[in-house]
Coordinates of C-alpha atoms in Angstrom, one line a residue:
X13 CA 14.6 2.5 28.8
X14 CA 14.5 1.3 25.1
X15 CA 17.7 1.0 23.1
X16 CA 18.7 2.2 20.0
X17 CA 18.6 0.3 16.9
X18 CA 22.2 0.6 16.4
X19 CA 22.9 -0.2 20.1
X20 CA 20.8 -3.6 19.8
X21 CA 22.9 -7.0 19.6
X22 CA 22.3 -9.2 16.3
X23 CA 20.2 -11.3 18.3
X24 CA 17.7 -8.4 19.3
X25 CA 17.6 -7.4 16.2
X26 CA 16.6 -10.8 14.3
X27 CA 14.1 -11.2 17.3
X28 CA 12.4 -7.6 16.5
X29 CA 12.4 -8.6 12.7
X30 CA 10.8 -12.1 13.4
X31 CA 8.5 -10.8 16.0
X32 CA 7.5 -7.6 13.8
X33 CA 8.8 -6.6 10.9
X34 CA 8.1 -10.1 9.1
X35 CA 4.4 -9.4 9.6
X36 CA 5.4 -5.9 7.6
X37 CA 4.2 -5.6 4.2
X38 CA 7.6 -3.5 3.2
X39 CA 10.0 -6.1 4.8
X40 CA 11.7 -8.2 2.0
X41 CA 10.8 -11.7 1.2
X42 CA 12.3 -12.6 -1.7
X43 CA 12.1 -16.4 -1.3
X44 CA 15.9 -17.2 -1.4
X45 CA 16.4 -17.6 2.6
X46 CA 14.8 -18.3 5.8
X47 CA 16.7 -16.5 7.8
X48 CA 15.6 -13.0 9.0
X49 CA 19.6 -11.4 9.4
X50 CA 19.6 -11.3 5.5
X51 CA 16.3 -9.7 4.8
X52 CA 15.5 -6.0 5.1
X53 CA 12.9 -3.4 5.1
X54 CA 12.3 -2.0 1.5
X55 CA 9.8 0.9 2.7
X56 CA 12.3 3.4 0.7
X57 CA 12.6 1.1 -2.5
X58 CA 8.6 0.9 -2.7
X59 CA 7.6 4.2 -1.5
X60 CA 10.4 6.4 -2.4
X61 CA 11.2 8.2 0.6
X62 CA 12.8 7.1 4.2
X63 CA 10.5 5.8 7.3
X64 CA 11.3 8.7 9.1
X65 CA 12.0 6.8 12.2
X66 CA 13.4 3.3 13.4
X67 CA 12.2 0.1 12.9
X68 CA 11.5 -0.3 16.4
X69 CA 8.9 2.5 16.1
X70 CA 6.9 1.8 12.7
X71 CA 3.9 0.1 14.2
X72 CA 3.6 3.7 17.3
X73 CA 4.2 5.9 13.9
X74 CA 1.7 4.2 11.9
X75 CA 4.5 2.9 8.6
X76 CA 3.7 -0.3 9.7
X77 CA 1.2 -1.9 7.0
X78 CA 0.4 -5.7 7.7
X79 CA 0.7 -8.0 5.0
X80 CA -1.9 -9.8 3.7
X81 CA -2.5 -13.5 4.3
X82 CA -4.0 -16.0 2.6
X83 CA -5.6 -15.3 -1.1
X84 CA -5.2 -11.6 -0.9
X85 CA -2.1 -12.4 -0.8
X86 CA -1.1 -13.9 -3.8
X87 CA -2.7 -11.0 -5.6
X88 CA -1.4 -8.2 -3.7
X89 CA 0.2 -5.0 -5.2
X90 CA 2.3 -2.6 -3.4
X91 CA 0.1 0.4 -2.8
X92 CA 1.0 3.0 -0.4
X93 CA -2.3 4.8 0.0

């Protein structure tokens, strides 16, 4: 049986974050820390409205969007359709 998000330790969580939501095209990376505890998922910032379910779930739900690598990356602009 799965947990929760809000019944994972700090450690789970950081581990789901590195493991998934870093490959995330709405999971923060504004430059200023390595660390995965300090950044987030900005899905509501960019797209104006909540996931709908937790993060554990985005990829089975179909929020997750992978970021782009490489050159597409460097011109990539947040486009939700």
């Amino acid at each position: 049986m799965k947990k929760s998000w809000s019944e994972l330790t700090e450690a789970e969580i950081n581990r789901n974050k590195r493991n998934t939501c870093e490959k995330c095209l709405y999971f923060s990376r504004d430059g200023s820390t390595t660390t995965a505890g300090s950044r987030h998922c900005e899905y509501l910032l960019i797209t104006g409205h909540r996931r709908g379910c937790s993060p554990l779930e985005c990829k089975k739900k179909g929020i997750f969007k992978a970021r782009p690598t490489g050159r597409r990356r460097i011109n990539r602009a947040f486009t939700t359709s």
